[in-house]
PDB file of C-alpha atoms and ligand atoms in Angstrom:
ATOM      1  CA  MET A   1      23.645 263.951 156.256  1.00  0.00           C
ATOM      2  CA  LYS A   2      19.951 264.037 156.119  1.00  0.00           C
ATOM      3  CA  SER A   3      19.495 267.445 154.981  1.00  0.00           C
ATOM      4  CA  ALA A   4      21.972 266.598 152.207  1.00  0.00           C
ATOM      5  CA  PHE A   5      20.189 263.479 151.136  1.00  0.00           C
ATOM      6  CA  LEU A   6      16.840 264.822 150.310  1.00  0.00           C
ATOM      7  CA  PRO A   7      17.619 267.354 147.634  1.00  0.00           C
ATOM      8  CA  LEU A   8      19.924 264.912 145.757  1.00  0.00           C
ATOM      9  CA  VAL A   9      16.652 262.411 145.691  1.00  0.00           C
ATOM     10  CA  LEU A  10      14.456 265.029 144.655  1.00  0.00           C
ATOM     11  CA  SER A  11      16.861 266.378 141.808  1.00  0.00           C
ATOM     12  CA  LEU A  12      17.212 262.770 140.782  1.00  0.00           C
ATOM     13  CA  PHE A  13      13.243 262.725 140.150  1.00  0.00           C
ATOM     14  CA  ALA A  14      13.298 266.119 137.783  1.00  0.00           C
ATOM     15  CA  ALA A  15      15.970 264.752 135.879  1.00  0.00           C
ATOM     16  CA  PRO A  16      16.079 262.755 132.978  1.00  0.00           C
ATOM     17  CA  ALA A  17      17.368 259.017 133.535  1.00  0.00           C
ATOM     18  CA  LEU A  18      20.932 258.602 133.638  1.00  0.00           C
ATOM     19  CA  GLY A  19      22.802 259.486 130.896  1.00  0.00           C
ATOM     20  CA  ALA A  20      20.006 261.368 129.101  1.00  0.00           C
ATOM     21  CA  GLU A  21      19.565 264.833 128.287  1.00  0.00           C
ATOM     22  CA  ILE A  22      15.430 264.955 127.800  1.00  0.00           C
ATOM     23  CA  ASN A  23      12.727 263.897 129.250  1.00  0.00           C
ATOM     24  CA  ALA A  24      10.147 262.797 126.776  1.00  0.00           C
ATOM     25  CA  VAL A  25       6.454 261.439 126.758  1.00  0.00           C
ATOM     26  CA  ALA A  26       4.541 259.105 124.149  1.00  0.00           C
ATOM     27  CA  SER A  27       0.873 258.694 124.470  1.00  0.00           C
ATOM     28  CA  PHE A  28       1.270 254.807 123.874  1.00  0.00           C
ATOM     29  CA  SER A  29       3.634 251.897 123.090  1.00  0.00           C
ATOM     30  CA  ILE A  30       3.995 251.645 119.208  1.00  0.00           C
ATOM     31  CA  LEU A  31       4.938 255.284 119.700  1.00  0.00           C
ATOM     32  CA  GLY A  32       7.094 254.988 122.849  1.00  0.00           C
ATOM     33  CA  ASP A  33       9.153 252.424 120.890  1.00  0.00           C
ATOM     34  CA  MET A  34       9.743 254.819 117.670  1.00  0.00           C
ATOM     35  CA  LEU A  35      10.709 257.347 120.117  1.00  0.00           C
ATOM     36  CA  SER A  36      13.182 255.136 121.996  1.00  0.00           C
ATOM     37  CA  ARG A  37      14.705 253.981 118.445  1.00  0.00           C
ATOM     38  CA  VAL A  38      15.137 257.914 117.546  1.00  0.00           C
ATOM     39  CA  GLY A  39      15.941 259.320 120.695  1.00  0.00           C
ATOM     40  CA  GLY A  40      18.294 256.483 121.949  1.00  0.00           C
ATOM     41  CA  ASP A  41      20.594 257.076 124.975  1.00  0.00           C
ATOM     42  CA  ARG A  42      19.593 260.991 124.999  1.00  0.00           C
ATOM     43  CA  VAL A  43      16.136 260.753 125.606  1.00  0.00           C
ATOM     44  CA  ALA A  44      14.447 259.040 128.216  1.00  0.00           C
ATOM     45  CA  VAL A  45      11.104 257.737 127.085  1.00  0.00           C
ATOM     46  CA  THR A  46       7.947 257.319 129.457  1.00  0.00           C
ATOM     47  CA  THR A  47       4.740 255.776 127.992  1.00  0.00           C
ATOM     48  CA  ILE A  48       1.287 256.580 128.938  1.00  0.00           C
ATOM     49  CA  VAL A  49      -0.965 253.719 127.659  1.00  0.00           C
ATOM     50  CA  GLY A  50       1.488 250.568 127.958  1.00  0.00           C
ATOM     51  CA  PRO A  51       1.843 246.998 126.063  1.00  0.00           C
ATOM     52  CA  ASN A  52      -1.600 245.072 125.339  1.00  0.00           C
ATOM     53  CA  ALA A  53      -3.528 248.108 126.413  1.00  0.00           C
ATOM     54  CA  ASP A  54      -6.519 249.583 124.539  1.00  0.00           C
ATOM     55  CA  THR A  55      -5.794 253.621 124.079  1.00  0.00           C
ATOM     56  CA  HIS A  56      -9.364 254.262 122.619  1.00  0.00           C
ATOM     57  CA  VAL A  57     -10.813 253.881 125.843  1.00  0.00           C
ATOM     58  CA  TYR A  58      -8.064 254.546 128.273  1.00  0.00           C
ATOM     59  CA  GLU A  59      -8.574 256.617 131.511  1.00  0.00           C
ATOM     60  CA  PRO A  60      -5.564 258.447 132.610  1.00  0.00           C
ATOM     61  CA  LYS A  61      -4.085 258.224 135.705  1.00  0.00           C
ATOM     62  CA  PRO A  62      -2.310 261.131 138.346  1.00  0.00           C
ATOM     63  CA  SER A  63       0.885 259.520 137.729  1.00  0.00           C
ATOM     64  CA  ASP A  64       0.456 260.245 133.563  1.00  0.00           C
ATOM     65  CA  ALA A  65      -0.221 263.897 134.528  1.00  0.00           C
ATOM     66  CA  ALA A  66       3.006 263.972 136.362  1.00  0.00           C
ATOM     67  CA  SER A  67       4.881 262.462 133.884  1.00  0.00           C
ATOM     68  CA  VAL A  68       3.573 264.981 131.489  1.00  0.00           C
ATOM     69  CA  ALA A  69       3.906 267.788 133.484  1.00  0.00           C
ATOM     70  CA  GLY A  70       7.734 266.962 133.942  1.00  0.00           C
ATOM     71  CA  ALA A  71       8.371 266.472 130.479  1.00  0.00           C
ATOM     72  CA  ASP A  72      10.482 268.265 127.552  1.00  0.00           C
ATOM     73  CA  ILE A  73       8.205 267.109 125.172  1.00  0.00           C
ATOM     74  CA  PHE A  74       5.381 264.981 124.534  1.00  0.00           C
ATOM     75  CA  PHE A  75       4.437 262.942 121.484  1.00  0.00           C
ATOM     76  CA  ILE A  76       0.882 261.755 120.578  1.00  0.00           C
ATOM     77  CA  ASN A  77      -0.436 260.078 117.520  1.00  0.00           C
ATOM     78  CA  GLY A  78      -3.521 262.327 116.952  1.00  0.00           C
ATOM     79  CA  LEU A  79      -6.366 261.913 114.467  1.00  0.00           C
ATOM     80  CA  GLY A  80      -8.724 261.590 117.594  1.00  0.00           C
ATOM     81  CA  PHE A  81      -6.943 258.137 118.458  1.00  0.00           C
ATOM     82  CA  GLU A  82      -6.425 259.533 121.878  1.00  0.00           C
ATOM     83  CA  GLY A  83     -10.365 260.623 122.719  1.00  0.00           C
ATOM     84  CA  TRP A  84      -9.140 261.665 126.117  1.00  0.00           C
ATOM     85  CA  MET A  85      -6.262 263.864 125.056  1.00  0.00           C
ATOM     86  CA  ASP A  86      -7.580 267.287 124.865  1.00  0.00           C
ATOM     87  CA  ARG A  87      -9.308 267.383 128.602  1.00  0.00           C
ATOM     88  CA  PHE A  88      -6.094 265.492 129.935  1.00  0.00           C
ATOM     89  CA  VAL A  89      -3.143 268.062 128.308  1.00  0.00           C
ATOM     90  CA  GLU A  90      -5.446 270.737 129.764  1.00  0.00           C
ATOM     91  CA  SER A  91      -5.298 269.149 133.267  1.00  0.00           C
ATOM     92  CA  THR A  92      -1.722 268.682 133.121  1.00  0.00           C
ATOM     93  CA  GLY A  93      -1.212 272.325 132.834  1.00  0.00           C
ATOM     94  CA  TYR A  94       1.570 271.349 129.978  1.00  0.00           C
ATOM     95  CA  THR A  95       2.896 274.124 128.034  1.00  0.00           C
ATOM     96  CA  GLY A  96       5.648 272.442 126.377  1.00  0.00           C
ATOM     97  CA  GLN A  97       6.343 270.888 123.248  1.00  0.00           C
ATOM     98  CA  LEU A  98       3.131 268.837 121.917  1.00  0.00           C
ATOM     99  CA  VAL A  99       4.064 266.980 118.553  1.00  0.00           C
ATOM    100  CA  VAL A 100       1.266 264.955 116.773  1.00  0.00           C
ATOM    101  CA  ALA A 101       3.292 261.844 115.190  1.00  0.00           C
ATOM    102  CA  SER A 102       1.040 261.163 112.457  1.00  0.00           C
ATOM    103  CA  GLY A 103       1.614 264.927 111.124  1.00  0.00           C
ATOM    104  CA  GLY A 104       1.654 264.892 107.085  1.00  0.00           C
ATOM    105  CA  VAL A 105       0.056 261.499 106.761  1.00  0.00           C
ATOM    106  CA  ALA A 106      -2.594 261.034 103.702  1.00  0.00           C
ATOM    107  CA  THR A 107      -5.479 260.139 106.228  1.00  0.00           C
ATOM    108  CA  HIS A 108      -8.797 258.373 105.117  1.00  0.00           C
ATOM    109  CA  GLU A 109     -12.214 258.304 106.232  1.00  0.00           C
ATOM    110  CA  MET A 110     -14.517 255.599 107.356  1.00  0.00           C
ATOM    111  CA  ASP A 111     -18.221 255.150 107.852  1.00  0.00           C
ATOM    112  CA  GLU A 112     -18.706 254.920 111.352  1.00  0.00           C
ATOM    113  CA  ASP A 113     -22.653 254.289 112.061  1.00  0.00           C
ATOM    114  CA  GLY A 114     -23.364 256.656 109.055  1.00  0.00           C
ATOM    115  CA  GLU A 115     -20.752 259.358 110.022  1.00  0.00           C
ATOM    116  CA  GLU A 116     -17.662 259.832 108.379  1.00  0.00           C
ATOM    117  CA  VAL A 117     -14.675 259.530 110.555  1.00  0.00           C
ATOM    118  CA  THR A 118     -10.831 259.865 109.920  1.00  0.00           C
ATOM    119  CA  ASP A 119      -8.997 256.721 110.725  1.00  0.00           C
ATOM    120  CA  PRO A 120      -6.384 257.083 113.164  1.00  0.00           C
ATOM    121  CA  HIS A 121      -4.664 253.915 112.852  1.00  0.00           C
ATOM    122  CA  ALA A 122      -1.858 255.537 110.338  1.00  0.00           C
ATOM    123  CA  TRP A 123       0.960 253.364 111.868  1.00  0.00           C
ATOM    124  CA  GLN A 124      -0.427 250.276 110.312  1.00  0.00           C
ATOM    125  CA  SER A 125       1.544 250.993 107.281  1.00  0.00           C
ATOM    126  CA  LEU A 126       5.309 251.173 107.232  1.00  0.00           C
ATOM    127  CA  THR A 127       5.431 254.337 104.655  1.00  0.00           C
ATOM    128  CA  ASN A 128       3.537 256.076 107.467  1.00  0.00           C
ATOM    129  CA  GLY A 129       5.930 254.885 110.166  1.00  0.00           C
ATOM    130  CA  VAL A 130       8.712 256.792 108.278  1.00  0.00           C
ATOM    131  CA  LEU A 131       6.518 259.985 108.546  1.00  0.00           C
ATOM    132  CA  TYR A 132       6.421 259.621 112.290  1.00  0.00           C
ATOM    133  CA  ILE A 133      10.012 258.876 112.708  1.00  0.00           C
ATOM    134  CA  GLU A 134      10.816 261.947 110.664  1.00  0.00           C
ATOM    135  CA  ASN A 135       8.244 264.149 112.821  1.00  0.00           C
ATOM    136  CA  ILE A 136      10.022 262.563 115.996  1.00  0.00           C
ATOM    137  CA  ALA A 137      13.193 263.469 115.064  1.00  0.00           C
ATOM    138  CA  LYS A 138      12.251 267.098 114.079  1.00  0.00           C
ATOM    139  CA  GLY A 139      10.324 267.473 117.625  1.00  0.00           C
ATOM    140  CA  LEU A 140      13.538 266.016 119.558  1.00  0.00           C
ATOM    141  CA  CYS A 141      15.695 268.588 117.314  1.00  0.00           C
ATOM    142  CA  ALA A 142      13.680 271.641 118.158  1.00  0.00           C
ATOM    143  CA  VAL A 143      14.090 270.547 121.894  1.00  0.00           C
ATOM    144  CA  ASP A 144      17.276 269.289 121.916  1.00  0.00           C
ATOM    145  CA  ALA A 145      19.713 271.279 119.183  1.00  0.00           C
ATOM    146  CA  ALA A 146      22.716 269.773 120.455  1.00  0.00           C
ATOM    147  CA  GLY A 147      21.492 266.369 120.153  1.00  0.00           C
ATOM    148  CA  CYS A 148      20.135 266.952 116.442  1.00  0.00           C
ATOM    149  CA  ASP A 149      22.737 265.299 114.534  1.00  0.00           C
ATOM    150  CA  THR A 150      21.916 262.009 116.894  1.00  0.00           C
ATOM    151  CA  TYR A 151      18.399 262.203 116.277  1.00  0.00           C
ATOM    152  CA  THR A 152      18.823 262.602 112.520  1.00  0.00           C
ATOM    153  CA  LYS A 153      21.137 260.032 112.384  1.00  0.00           C
ATOM    154  CA  ASN A 154      19.175 257.480 114.210  1.00  0.00           C
ATOM    155  CA  ALA A 155      15.929 258.449 112.363  1.00  0.00           C
ATOM    156  CA  THR A 156      17.851 257.458 109.259  1.00  0.00           C
ATOM    157  CA  ALA A 157      18.989 254.128 109.715  1.00  0.00           C
ATOM    158  CA  TYR A 158      15.566 253.473 111.516  1.00  0.00           C
ATOM    159  CA  ALA A 159      13.680 254.527 108.825  1.00  0.00           C
ATOM    160  CA  ALA A 160      16.069 252.521 106.196  1.00  0.00           C
ATOM    161  CA  GLU A 161      14.649 249.437 108.289  1.00  0.00           C
ATOM    162  CA  LEU A 162      10.944 250.443 107.928  1.00  0.00           C
ATOM    163  CA  THR A 163      11.679 250.966 104.162  1.00  0.00           C
ATOM    164  CA  ALA A 164      13.112 247.506 103.936  1.00  0.00           C
ATOM    165  CA  LEU A 165      10.523 245.409 105.743  1.00  0.00           C
ATOM    166  CA  ASP A 166       7.841 247.336 103.426  1.00  0.00           C
ATOM    167  CA  ALA A 167       9.599 246.353 100.578  1.00  0.00           C
ATOM    168  CA  THR A 168       9.431 242.498 101.847  1.00  0.00           C
ATOM    169  CA  VAL A 169       6.000 242.707 103.147  1.00  0.00           C
ATOM    170  CA  ARG A 170       4.508 243.845  99.806  1.00  0.00           C
ATOM    171  CA  GLU A 171       6.474 241.231  97.753  1.00  0.00           C
ATOM    172  CA  GLU A 172       5.244 238.479 100.364  1.00  0.00           C
ATOM    173  CA  LEU A 173       1.769 239.906 100.157  1.00  0.00           C
ATOM    174  CA  GLU A 174       1.341 239.994  96.568  1.00  0.00           C
ATOM    175  CA  ALA A 175       2.039 236.377  96.371  1.00  0.00           C
ATOM    176  CA  VAL A 176      -1.262 235.717  97.964  1.00  0.00           C
ATOM    177  CA  PRO A 177      -4.126 235.555  95.493  1.00  0.00           C
ATOM    178  CA  THR A 178      -6.372 238.818  95.077  1.00  0.00           C
ATOM    179  CA  GLU A 179      -9.356 237.227  96.258  1.00  0.00           C
ATOM    180  CA  ARG A 180      -7.871 235.233  99.302  1.00  0.00           C
ATOM    181  CA  ARG A 181      -6.607 238.747 100.464  1.00  0.00           C
ATOM    182  CA  LYS A 182      -9.389 239.136 103.157  1.00  0.00           C
ATOM    183  CA  VAL A 183      -9.277 239.011 107.093  1.00  0.00           C
ATOM    184  CA  ILE A 184     -11.740 239.455 109.755  1.00  0.00           C
ATOM    185  CA  THR A 185     -10.597 241.234 112.849  1.00  0.00           C
ATOM    186  CA  THR A 186     -12.414 242.803 115.937  1.00  0.00           C
ATOM    187  CA  HIS A 187     -12.070 246.705 115.107  1.00  0.00           C
ATOM    188  CA  ASP A 188     -11.191 248.736 112.116  1.00  0.00           C
ATOM    189  CA  ALA A 189      -7.496 249.109 112.934  1.00  0.00           C
ATOM    190  CA  PHE A 190      -6.145 248.081 109.586  1.00  0.00           C
ATOM    191  CA  GLY A 191      -7.444 250.561 107.338  1.00  0.00           C
ATOM    192  CA  TYR A 192      -3.739 251.859 106.419  1.00  0.00           C
ATOM    193  CA  PHE A 193      -2.865 248.192 106.169  1.00  0.00           C
ATOM    194  CA  ALA A 194      -5.442 247.535 103.830  1.00  0.00           C
ATOM    195  CA  GLU A 195      -4.692 250.563 101.599  1.00  0.00           C
ATOM    196  CA  ALA A 196      -0.988 250.005 101.659  1.00  0.00           C
ATOM    197  CA  TYR A 197      -0.787 246.152 101.175  1.00  0.00           C
ATOM    198  CA  GLY A 198      -3.974 245.363  99.437  1.00  0.00           C
ATOM    199  CA  VAL A 199      -5.796 243.391 102.093  1.00  0.00           C
ATOM    200  CA  THR A 200      -9.285 243.960 102.383  1.00  0.00           C
ATOM    201  CA  PHE A 201     -10.044 244.036 106.262  1.00  0.00           C
ATOM    202  CA  LEU A 202     -13.657 243.581 107.727  1.00  0.00           C
ATOM    203  CA  ALA A 203     -14.649 244.523 111.219  1.00  0.00           C
ATOM    204  CA  PRO A 204     -17.756 243.882 113.611  1.00  0.00           C
ATOM    205  CA  GLU A 205     -16.669 247.218 115.614  1.00  0.00           C
ATOM    206  CA  GLY A 206     -15.875 250.605 114.080  1.00  0.00           C
ATOM    207  CA  ILE A 207     -12.327 252.664 113.975  1.00  0.00           C
ATOM    208  CA  SER A 208     -12.624 252.922 118.052  1.00  0.00           C
ATOM    209  CA  THR A 209     -13.500 250.200 120.459  1.00  0.00           C
ATOM    210  CA  ASP A 210     -15.700 252.558 122.566  1.00  0.00           C
ATOM    211  CA  ALA A 211     -19.007 251.367 121.311  1.00  0.00           C
ATOM    212  CA  GLU A 212     -20.424 247.669 121.004  1.00  0.00           C
ATOM    213  CA  PRO A 213     -21.639 246.568 117.565  1.00  0.00           C
ATOM    214  CA  SER A 214     -25.309 245.734 116.817  1.00  0.00           C
ATOM    215  CA  ALA A 215     -26.464 242.127 116.717  1.00  0.00           C
ATOM    216  CA  ALA A 216     -27.567 243.014 113.130  1.00  0.00           C
ATOM    217  CA  ASP A 217     -24.295 244.178 112.362  1.00  0.00           C
ATOM    218  CA  VAL A 218     -22.722 240.994 113.298  1.00  0.00           C
ATOM    219  CA  ALA A 219     -25.470 239.032 111.655  1.00  0.00           C
ATOM    220  CA  LYS A 220     -24.338 241.098 108.707  1.00  0.00           C
ATOM    221  CA  LEU A 221     -20.757 240.409 108.683  1.00  0.00           C
ATOM    222  CA  ILE A 222     -21.192 236.318 109.283  1.00  0.00           C
ATOM    223  CA  ILE A 223     -23.346 236.642 106.281  1.00  0.00           C
ATOM    224  CA  GLN A 224     -20.651 238.050 104.263  1.00  0.00           C
ATOM    225  CA  ILE A 225     -17.671 235.972 105.671  1.00  0.00           C
ATOM    226  CA  ARG A 226     -19.981 232.891 104.368  1.00  0.00           C
ATOM    227  CA  SER A 227     -20.799 234.091 100.763  1.00  0.00           C
ATOM    228  CA  GLU A 228     -17.517 235.560 100.385  1.00  0.00           C
ATOM    229  CA  GLY A 229     -15.482 232.412 101.876  1.00  0.00           C
ATOM    230  CA  VAL A 230     -13.251 234.525 104.303  1.00  0.00           C
ATOM    231  CA  HIS A 231     -11.454 232.099 106.365  1.00  0.00           C
ATOM    232  CA  ALA A 232      -8.685 234.323 108.092  1.00  0.00           C
ATOM    233  CA  LEU A 233     -10.235 235.673 111.264  1.00  0.00           C
ATOM    234  CA  PHE A 234      -8.219 237.088 113.950  1.00  0.00           C
ATOM    235  CA  VAL A 235      -8.593 238.744 117.366  1.00  0.00           C
ATOM    236  CA  GLU A 236      -6.653 241.897 118.603  1.00  0.00           C
ATOM    237  CA  ASN A 237      -4.229 241.847 121.550  1.00  0.00           C
ATOM    238  CA  MET A 238      -5.880 245.011 123.090  1.00  0.00           C
ATOM    239  CA  SER A 239      -9.709 244.183 122.290  1.00  0.00           C
ATOM    240  CA  ASP A 240     -12.207 241.783 124.012  1.00  0.00           C
ATOM    241  CA  PRO A 241     -12.079 238.726 121.865  1.00  0.00           C
ATOM    242  CA  ARG A 242     -15.511 237.421 122.783  1.00  0.00           C
ATOM    243  CA  LEU A 243     -17.244 238.772 119.732  1.00  0.00           C
ATOM    244  CA  VAL A 244     -14.730 237.162 117.136  1.00  0.00           C
ATOM    245  CA  GLN A 245     -14.888 233.804 118.846  1.00  0.00           C
ATOM    246  CA  GLN A 246     -18.615 233.991 118.651  1.00  0.00           C
ATOM    247  CA  ILE A 247     -18.345 234.533 115.247  1.00  0.00           C
ATOM    248  CA  ALA A 248     -15.776 231.964 114.587  1.00  0.00           C
ATOM    249  CA  ASP A 249     -18.330 229.643 116.321  1.00  0.00           C
ATOM    250  CA  GLU A 250     -21.040 230.402 114.423  1.00  0.00           C
ATOM    251  CA  THR A 251     -19.201 230.171 110.980  1.00  0.00           C
ATOM    252  CA  GLY A 252     -16.613 227.947 111.767  1.00  0.00           C
ATOM    253  CA  VAL A 253     -13.805 229.478 110.575  1.00  0.00           C
ATOM    254  CA  LYS A 254     -10.934 228.846 112.815  1.00  0.00           C
ATOM    255  CA  LEU A 255      -9.288 231.809 114.617  1.00  0.00           C
ATOM    256  CA  GLY A 256      -5.704 232.548 113.238  1.00  0.00           C
ATOM    257  CA  GLY A 257      -4.432 233.865 116.136  1.00  0.00           C
ATOM    258  CA  GLU A 258      -3.830 237.381 118.089  1.00  0.00           C
ATOM    259  CA  LEU A 259      -3.298 240.294 116.015  1.00  0.00           C
ATOM    260  CA  TYR A 260      -1.181 243.425 117.138  1.00  0.00           C
ATOM    261  CA  ALA A 261      -3.299 246.070 116.384  1.00  0.00           C
ATOM    262  CA  ASP A 262      -3.104 249.291 118.537  1.00  0.00           C
ATOM    263  CA  ALA A 263      -0.669 248.619 121.452  1.00  0.00           C
ATOM    264  CA  LEU A 264       2.782 246.283 121.629  1.00  0.00           C
ATOM    265  CA  SER A 265       3.335 242.803 123.397  1.00  0.00           C
ATOM    266  CA  PRO A 266       5.284 243.120 126.807  1.00  0.00           C
ATOM    267  CA  PRO A 267       9.206 242.812 126.215  1.00  0.00           C
ATOM    268  CA  ASP A 268       8.838 239.001 126.018  1.00  0.00           C
ATOM    269  CA  GLY A 269       6.171 238.691 123.956  1.00  0.00           C
ATOM    270  CA  PRO A 270       6.059 238.661 120.164  1.00  0.00           C
ATOM    271  CA  ALA A 271       5.296 241.991 119.211  1.00  0.00           C
ATOM    272  CA  ALA A 272       7.714 244.008 121.588  1.00  0.00           C
ATOM    273  CA  THR A 273       8.668 246.512 119.014  1.00  0.00           C
ATOM    274  CA  TYR A 274       6.819 248.470 116.031  1.00  0.00           C
ATOM    275  CA  LEU A 275       9.307 246.610 113.622  1.00  0.00           C
ATOM    276  CA  ASP A 276       8.601 243.106 115.575  1.00  0.00           C
ATOM    277  CA  MET A 277       4.870 243.766 115.590  1.00  0.00           C
ATOM    278  CA  PHE A 278       4.750 244.218 111.628  1.00  0.00           C
ATOM    279  CA  ARG A 279       6.455 240.947 111.010  1.00  0.00           C
ATOM    280  CA  HIS A 280       4.440 239.216 113.364  1.00  0.00           C
ATOM    281  CA  ASN A 281       1.233 240.170 111.811  1.00  0.00           C
ATOM    282  CA  VAL A 282       2.150 239.529 108.089  1.00  0.00           C
ATOM    283  CA  ASP A 283       3.274 236.303 109.225  1.00  0.00           C
ATOM    284  CA  LEU A 284      -0.172 235.373 110.895  1.00  0.00           C
ATOM    285  CA  LEU A 285      -2.029 236.870 108.044  1.00  0.00           C
ATOM    286  CA  ILE A 286      -0.143 235.307 105.239  1.00  0.00           C
ATOM    287  CA  PRO A 287      -0.905 231.305 106.127  1.00  0.00           C
ATOM    288  CA  ALA A 288      -4.403 232.164 107.392  1.00  0.00           C
ATOM    289  CA  MET A 289      -5.374 233.932 103.903  1.00  0.00           C
ATOM    290  CA  GLU A 290      -3.631 231.051 102.123  1.00  0.00           C
ATOM    291  CA  GLY A 291      -6.155 228.511 104.121  1.00  0.00           C
ATOM    292  CA  LYS A 292      -3.084 226.958 105.396  1.00  0.00           C
TER     293      LYS A 292
HETATM  294 ZN1   ZN B 301      -8.013 251.146 117.079  1.00  0.00          ZN
END
């Protein structure tokens, strides 16, 4: 009994979840959700940086290394979002498929303390989201040819949902007068959203959350909020809210709520999926910009 039981348990650990053919790992929650949608029942998804957690400053755990070591395919955002990734992948000894989900995105640079840095938050535009989905499907097809039809079908249906929401969001945001489309949030996570939907975002922190802004930067932002009459001010789900709270106190601008920037909410929250996250953010942004 004993000798027969142990190998069974071990083989269960090594195999994908019941019914799944492929073990896949995603670096962060938004990508994990996209991967689940494209992979469907054939793919068991493990996500490294979970809901409400900050990927910029994440420190991988031994269990993360074990997940990647046992994976058939590993999806990352790339563009420097996971600053710890190169060292981490090397430490796992992983030699399988590594897919950069943002591949093919038209990137833009941002000024970070006088240095030009690539903005990694490409998922904050739904048209970029479609590119992520195509890259995910291509990656899965490469490791599981038998499932390729399923992945392609799932990706096509999912991309259609993104494209439909993109059109709705564009229409809703266009109805807000241009001079009112200005938003303050903790860090520069919405550059692609800004570009896609014609909203200006200002942030005390740069494109990463790893450095505190200087007092002079914050003072400059407060002057800008007053002179431009910005009245949409938001905290983010995975960033320290204290700085934005301080700006709210000093300017008298009311906080508009919590935007989901770099991570989803837990399953019972308002942004449990990529699509829900997008809808939730737009539903908060519009009334705040309109001053309602
Ligand atoms: Zn970020």
